[in-house]
PDB file of C-alpha atoms in Angstrom:
ATOM      1  CA  MET A   1     -28.283  29.838 -65.939  1.00 44.00           C
ATOM      2  CA  GLY A   2     -25.903  28.725 -63.243  1.00 49.00           C
ATOM      3  CA  THR A   3     -23.845  25.592 -63.151  1.00 56.00           C
ATOM      4  CA  VAL A   4     -25.837  22.544 -62.101  1.00 59.00           C
ATOM      5  CA  LEU A   5     -24.035  20.061 -59.867  1.00 64.00           C
ATOM      6  CA  SER A   6     -24.715  16.386 -60.230  1.00 68.00           C
ATOM      7  CA  PRO A   7     -26.384  14.771 -57.200  1.00 66.00           C
ATOM      8  CA  TYR A   8     -23.504  12.278 -57.197  1.00 71.00           C
ATOM      9  CA  PHE A   9     -21.201  15.136 -56.183  1.00 72.00           C
ATOM     10  CA  PHE A  10     -22.748  15.056 -52.703  1.00 74.00           C
ATOM     11  CA  VAL A  11     -22.651  11.261 -52.177  1.00 77.00           C
ATOM     12  CA  PRO A  12     -19.119  11.110 -50.656  1.00 77.00           C
ATOM     13  CA  LEU A  13     -19.904  14.118 -48.473  1.00 75.00           C
ATOM     14  CA  LEU A  14     -23.131  12.576 -47.172  1.00 75.00           C
ATOM     15  CA  PHE A  15     -21.378   9.239 -46.607  1.00 73.00           C
ATOM     16  CA  MET A  16     -18.708  10.985 -44.548  1.00 74.00           C
ATOM     17  CA  ILE A  17     -21.261  12.938 -42.491  1.00 73.00           C
ATOM     18  CA  PHE A  18     -23.559  10.014 -41.683  1.00 72.00           C
ATOM     19  CA  PHE A  19     -21.012   7.269 -41.081  1.00 71.00           C
ATOM     20  CA  ALA A  20     -17.939   9.063 -39.745  1.00 73.00           C
ATOM     21  CA  ILE A  21     -18.896  12.349 -38.117  1.00 73.00           C
ATOM     22  CA  ILE A  22     -22.417  12.000 -36.667  1.00 73.00           C
ATOM     23  CA  PRO A  23     -21.822   8.882 -34.490  1.00 76.00           C
ATOM     24  CA  ASN A  24     -18.985  10.689 -32.695  1.00 79.00           C
ATOM     25  CA  MET A  25     -20.879  13.954 -32.127  1.00 79.00           C
ATOM     26  CA  SER A  26     -22.484  15.127 -28.902  1.00 85.00           C
ATOM     27  CA  LYS A  27     -26.212  15.880 -28.751  1.00 85.00           C
ATOM     28  CA  GLY A  28     -25.569  19.645 -28.851  1.00 86.00           C
ATOM     29  CA  ASP A  29     -23.377  19.291 -31.943  1.00 83.00           C
ATOM     30  CA  LYS A  30     -26.101  17.292 -33.685  1.00 80.00           C
ATOM     31  CA  ILE A  31     -28.642  20.052 -32.949  1.00 85.00           C
ATOM     32  CA  TRP A  32     -26.288  22.676 -34.420  1.00 84.00           C
ATOM     33  CA  LEU A  33     -25.757  20.460 -37.473  1.00 80.00           C
ATOM     34  CA  ALA A  34     -29.512  19.971 -37.955  1.00 83.00           C
ATOM     35  CA  ALA A  35     -30.039  23.743 -37.766  1.00 86.00           C
ATOM     36  CA  GLY A  36     -27.047  24.588 -39.944  1.00 86.00           C
ATOM     37  CA  ILE A  37     -27.707  22.323 -42.913  1.00 85.00           C
ATOM     38  CA  PRO A  38     -30.938  24.107 -44.024  1.00 87.00           C
ATOM     39  CA  VAL A  39     -29.221  27.486 -43.611  1.00 89.00           C
ATOM     40  CA  PHE A  40     -26.289  26.288 -45.718  1.00 87.00           C
ATOM     41  CA  ILE A  41     -28.669  25.012 -48.425  1.00 87.00           C
ATOM     42  CA  PHE A  42     -30.534  28.341 -48.413  1.00 88.00           C
ATOM     43  CA  ILE A  43     -27.256  30.265 -48.834  1.00 88.00           C
ATOM     44  CA  ILE A  44     -26.201  28.075 -51.766  1.00 85.00           C
ATOM     45  CA  LEU A  45     -29.597  28.516 -53.468  1.00 84.00           C
ATOM     46  CA  PHE A  46     -29.556  32.284 -52.878  1.00 84.00           C
ATOM     47  CA  MET A  47     -26.040  32.647 -54.283  1.00 81.00           C
ATOM     48  CA  SER A  48     -26.821  30.552 -57.359  1.00 78.00           C
ATOM     49  CA  ARG A  49     -29.871  32.700 -58.138  1.00 75.00           C
ATOM     50  CA  THR A  50     -28.273  36.085 -57.400  1.00 74.00           C
ATOM     51  CA  PHE A  51     -24.894  35.753 -59.076  1.00 75.00           C
ATOM     52  CA  GLN A  52     -25.758  34.648 -62.593  1.00 80.00           C
ATOM     53  CA  TRP A  53     -24.278  35.956 -65.801  1.00 84.00           C
ATOM     54  CA  ASP A  54     -26.844  37.569 -68.105  1.00 86.00           C
ATOM     55  CA  LYS A  55     -26.354  35.695 -71.373  1.00 88.00           C
ATOM     56  CA  SER A  56     -29.211  37.426 -73.209  1.00 89.00           C
ATOM     57  CA  VAL A  57     -26.645  39.893 -74.623  1.00 92.00           C
ATOM     58  CA  ASN A  58     -24.726  37.140 -76.445  1.00 93.00           C
ATOM     59  CA  GLY A  59     -23.683  38.355 -79.901  1.00 93.00           C
ATOM     60  CA  ARG A  60     -24.475  42.031 -79.324  1.00 95.00           C
ATOM     61  CA  THR A  61     -21.935  44.795 -79.953  1.00 95.00           C
ATOM     62  CA  PHE A  62     -23.668  47.472 -77.849  1.00 96.00           C
ATOM     63  CA  LEU A  63     -25.020  47.423 -74.308  1.00 94.00           C
ATOM     64  CA  ALA A  64     -26.367  50.315 -72.249  1.00 91.00           C
ATOM     65  CA  THR A  65     -26.885  49.893 -68.504  1.00 86.00           C
ATOM     66  CA  GLU A  66     -27.626  52.463 -65.794  1.00 84.00           C
ATOM     67  CA  LYS A  67     -23.886  52.877 -65.156  1.00 84.00           C
ATOM     68  CA  TYR A  68     -22.206  52.581 -68.556  1.00 86.00           C
ATOM     69  CA  SER A  69     -22.709  52.072 -72.216  1.00 90.00           C
ATOM     70  CA  ILE A  70     -20.329  49.614 -73.839  1.00 93.00           C
ATOM     71  CA  SER A  71     -19.821  49.445 -77.595  1.00 95.00           C
ATOM     72  CA  LEU A  72     -17.512  47.030 -79.391  1.00 96.00           C
ATOM     73  CA  LYS A  73     -15.783  46.916 -82.756  1.00 96.00           C
ATOM     74  CA  GLY A  74     -13.985  43.689 -83.646  1.00 94.00           C
ATOM     75  CA  GLY A  75     -15.772  41.588 -81.046  1.00 94.00           C
ATOM     76  CA  HIS A  76     -19.093  40.828 -79.390  1.00 95.00           C
ATOM     77  CA  LEU A  77     -20.460  40.401 -75.887  1.00 95.00           C
ATOM     78  CA  ARG A  78     -20.871  36.915 -74.443  1.00 94.00           C
ATOM     79  CA  SER A  79     -22.455  37.857 -71.096  1.00 92.00           C
ATOM     80  CA  PHE A  80     -22.343  40.389 -68.278  1.00 90.00           C
ATOM     81  CA  TRP A  81     -23.088  40.809 -64.585  1.00 86.00           C
ATOM     82  CA  ARG A  82     -23.069  44.267 -62.970  1.00 84.00           C
ATOM     83  CA  ASN A  83     -19.712  45.749 -64.057  1.00 87.00           C
ATOM     84  CA  PHE A  84     -18.179  42.483 -65.322  1.00 91.00           C
ATOM     85  CA  TYR A  85     -18.273  41.975 -69.096  1.00 93.00           C
ATOM     86  CA  LYS A  86     -17.300  38.824 -71.014  1.00 94.00           C
ATOM     87  CA  ILE A  87     -16.259  39.539 -74.601  1.00 96.00           C
ATOM     88  CA  LYS A  88     -15.301  37.320 -77.547  1.00 95.00           C
ATOM     89  CA  LYS A  89     -12.768  38.764 -80.015  1.00 93.00           C
ATOM     90  CA  ASP A  90     -13.901  38.073 -83.582  1.00 91.00           C
ATOM     91  CA  SER A  91     -10.569  37.595 -85.350  1.00 87.00           C
ATOM     92  CA  PRO A  92      -6.912  37.420 -84.243  1.00 82.00           C
ATOM     93  CA  SER A  93      -5.906  39.633 -87.175  1.00 86.00           C
ATOM     94  CA  GLU A  94      -8.449  42.327 -86.290  1.00 90.00           C
ATOM     95  CA  ASP A  95      -8.036  44.800 -83.413  1.00 93.00           C
ATOM     96  CA  LEU A  96     -10.718  44.951 -80.724  1.00 94.00           C
ATOM     97  CA  PHE A  97     -11.973  48.405 -79.745  1.00 96.00           C
ATOM     98  CA  ILE A  98     -14.042  48.799 -76.579  1.00 94.00           C
ATOM     99  CA  ARG A  99     -15.740  52.135 -75.927  1.00 94.00           C
ATOM    100  CA  VAL A 100     -16.950  52.752 -72.373  1.00 92.00           C
ATOM    101  CA  VAL A 101     -19.097  55.840 -71.790  1.00 90.00           C
ATOM    102  CA  SER A 102     -20.039  56.699 -68.207  1.00 87.00           C
ATOM    103  CA  PRO A 103     -22.566  59.346 -67.059  1.00 85.00           C
ATOM    104  CA  GLU A 104     -21.496  62.875 -66.112  1.00 84.00           C
ATOM    105  CA  ASN A 105     -22.279  62.424 -62.401  1.00 84.00           C
ATOM    106  CA  MET A 106     -20.108  59.312 -62.022  1.00 84.00           C
ATOM    107  CA  ILE A 107     -16.820  60.079 -60.276  1.00 82.00           C
ATOM    108  CA  TYR A 108     -15.193  56.683 -59.831  1.00 81.00           C
ATOM    109  CA  ALA A 109     -16.004  53.385 -61.465  1.00 80.00           C
ATOM    110  CA  MET A 110     -14.187  50.167 -62.205  1.00 86.00           C
ATOM    111  CA  VAL A 111     -15.110  48.086 -65.248  1.00 90.00           C
ATOM    112  CA  ASN A 112     -13.935  44.480 -65.522  1.00 92.00           C
ATOM    113  CA  PHE A 113     -13.385  42.657 -68.811  1.00 94.00           C
ATOM    114  CA  ASP A 114     -12.813  39.006 -69.662  1.00 94.00           C
ATOM    115  CA  ILE A 115     -11.757  38.692 -73.319  1.00 94.00           C
ATOM    116  CA  LYS A 116     -11.560  35.331 -75.101  1.00 93.00           C
ATOM    117  CA  GLY A 117     -10.074  34.613 -78.505  1.00 91.00           C
ATOM    118  CA  ILE A 118      -6.752  36.394 -78.008  1.00 90.00           C
ATOM    119  CA  ASP A 119      -3.218  35.103 -77.452  1.00 90.00           C
ATOM    120  CA  PRO A 120      -2.378  36.278 -73.902  1.00 90.00           C
ATOM    121  CA  ASP A 121       1.371  36.316 -74.568  1.00 90.00           C
ATOM    122  CA  ARG A 122       1.058  38.693 -77.533  1.00 90.00           C
ATOM    123  CA  VAL A 123      -1.600  41.070 -76.213  1.00 90.00           C
ATOM    124  CA  GLU A 124      -1.112  44.814 -76.536  1.00 90.00           C
ATOM    125  CA  LYS A 125      -3.495  47.173 -74.685  1.00 90.00           C
ATOM    126  CA  SER A 126      -3.821  50.943 -74.960  1.00 89.00           C
ATOM    127  CA  GLY A 127      -6.269  53.713 -74.151  1.00 87.00           C
ATOM    128  CA  ALA A 128      -6.828  53.457 -70.391  1.00 83.00           C
ATOM    129  CA  ALA A 129      -5.217  52.824 -67.022  1.00 80.00           C
ATOM    130  CA  PHE A 130      -5.237  49.044 -66.791  1.00 84.00           C
ATOM    131  CA  SER A 131      -4.945  46.834 -63.753  1.00 81.00           C
ATOM    132  CA  GLU A 132      -2.646  43.847 -63.806  1.00 82.00           C
ATOM    133  CA  THR A 133      -3.707  41.518 -66.590  1.00 87.00           C
ATOM    134  CA  ASP A 134      -4.653  37.955 -65.680  1.00 90.00           C
ATOM    135  CA  LYS A 135      -3.713  35.612 -68.513  1.00 91.00           C
ATOM    136  CA  TYR A 136      -5.150  32.191 -69.240  1.00 89.00           C
ATOM    137  CA  SER A 137      -4.988  29.789 -72.204  1.00 88.00           C
ATOM    138  CA  ASP A 138      -7.059  31.717 -74.748  1.00 89.00           C
ATOM    139  CA  GLY A 139      -7.842  35.037 -73.121  1.00 91.00           C
ATOM    140  CA  ILE A 140      -7.154  37.796 -70.644  1.00 93.00           C
ATOM    141  CA  LYS A 141      -8.900  39.497 -67.721  1.00 93.00           C
ATOM    142  CA  PHE A 142      -8.305  43.082 -66.634  1.00 92.00           C
ATOM    143  CA  THR A 143      -9.950  46.083 -64.978  1.00 91.00           C
ATOM    144  CA  ILE A 144     -10.022  49.715 -66.051  1.00 90.00           C
ATOM    145  CA  ARG A 145     -11.000  52.894 -64.249  1.00 83.00           C
ATOM    146  CA  ALA A 146     -13.788  54.528 -66.245  1.00 77.00           C
ATOM    147  CA  GLY A 147     -15.560  57.033 -64.000  1.00 70.00           C
ATOM    148  CA  SER A 148     -13.177  60.001 -64.097  1.00 71.00           C
ATOM    149  CA  ARG A 149     -12.891  59.846 -67.887  1.00 76.00           C
ATOM    150  CA  LYS A 150     -16.395  59.934 -69.334  1.00 80.00           C
ATOM    151  CA  ASP A 151     -15.499  58.416 -72.695  1.00 88.00           C
ATOM    152  CA  VAL A 152     -12.785  55.738 -72.797  1.00 89.00           C
ATOM    153  CA  ILE A 153     -11.749  53.905 -75.958  1.00 91.00           C
ATOM    154  CA  ILE A 154      -9.604  50.826 -75.383  1.00 92.00           C
ATOM    155  CA  ARG A 155      -7.621  49.105 -78.138  1.00 93.00           C
ATOM    156  CA  ILE A 156      -6.743  45.422 -77.725  1.00 92.00           C
ATOM    157  CA  ALA A 157      -4.413  43.984 -80.368  1.00 91.00           C
ATOM    158  CA  GLU A 158      -1.942  41.162 -80.808  1.00 89.00           C
ATOM    159  CA  LYS A 159       1.731  42.074 -81.292  1.00 84.00           C
ATOM    160  CA  GLY A 160       3.647  40.701 -84.232  1.00 72.00           C
ATOM    161  CA  ARG A 161       0.806  40.194 -86.680  1.00 57.00           C
TER     162      ARG A 161
END
């Protein structure tokens, strides 16, 4: 499910449109506004339906899609969307192993991970070519290249345990 905005979020915006902008607009501008608002609403609805995380995999340690199969040891999946995977590390004292297997005919593929439950300042990664790691309060985000190597095993640990 996507994030649901409160109707009160739009109250200041509507107030500004109806009392500040519309009285000072020309007739042509008002026509463009009347045509544009339904299009804008349609785009927002389309985006909220299309780009949703699949949370039905929550708690699983294995997932096979048409592009990859992902198996985890020391963690579990929270959700995924296309090639973006959200993972929860089970224990700080336990290493997280992520195995990514791609099909033989795949030449180039990027796989994105968002891992929660790890100290971003003490993270230690090995096993693949990693992109720059984005760090936040209780997790990390990174990308690996998985297509040229058909079987990649990534180790995520915390230094100084």
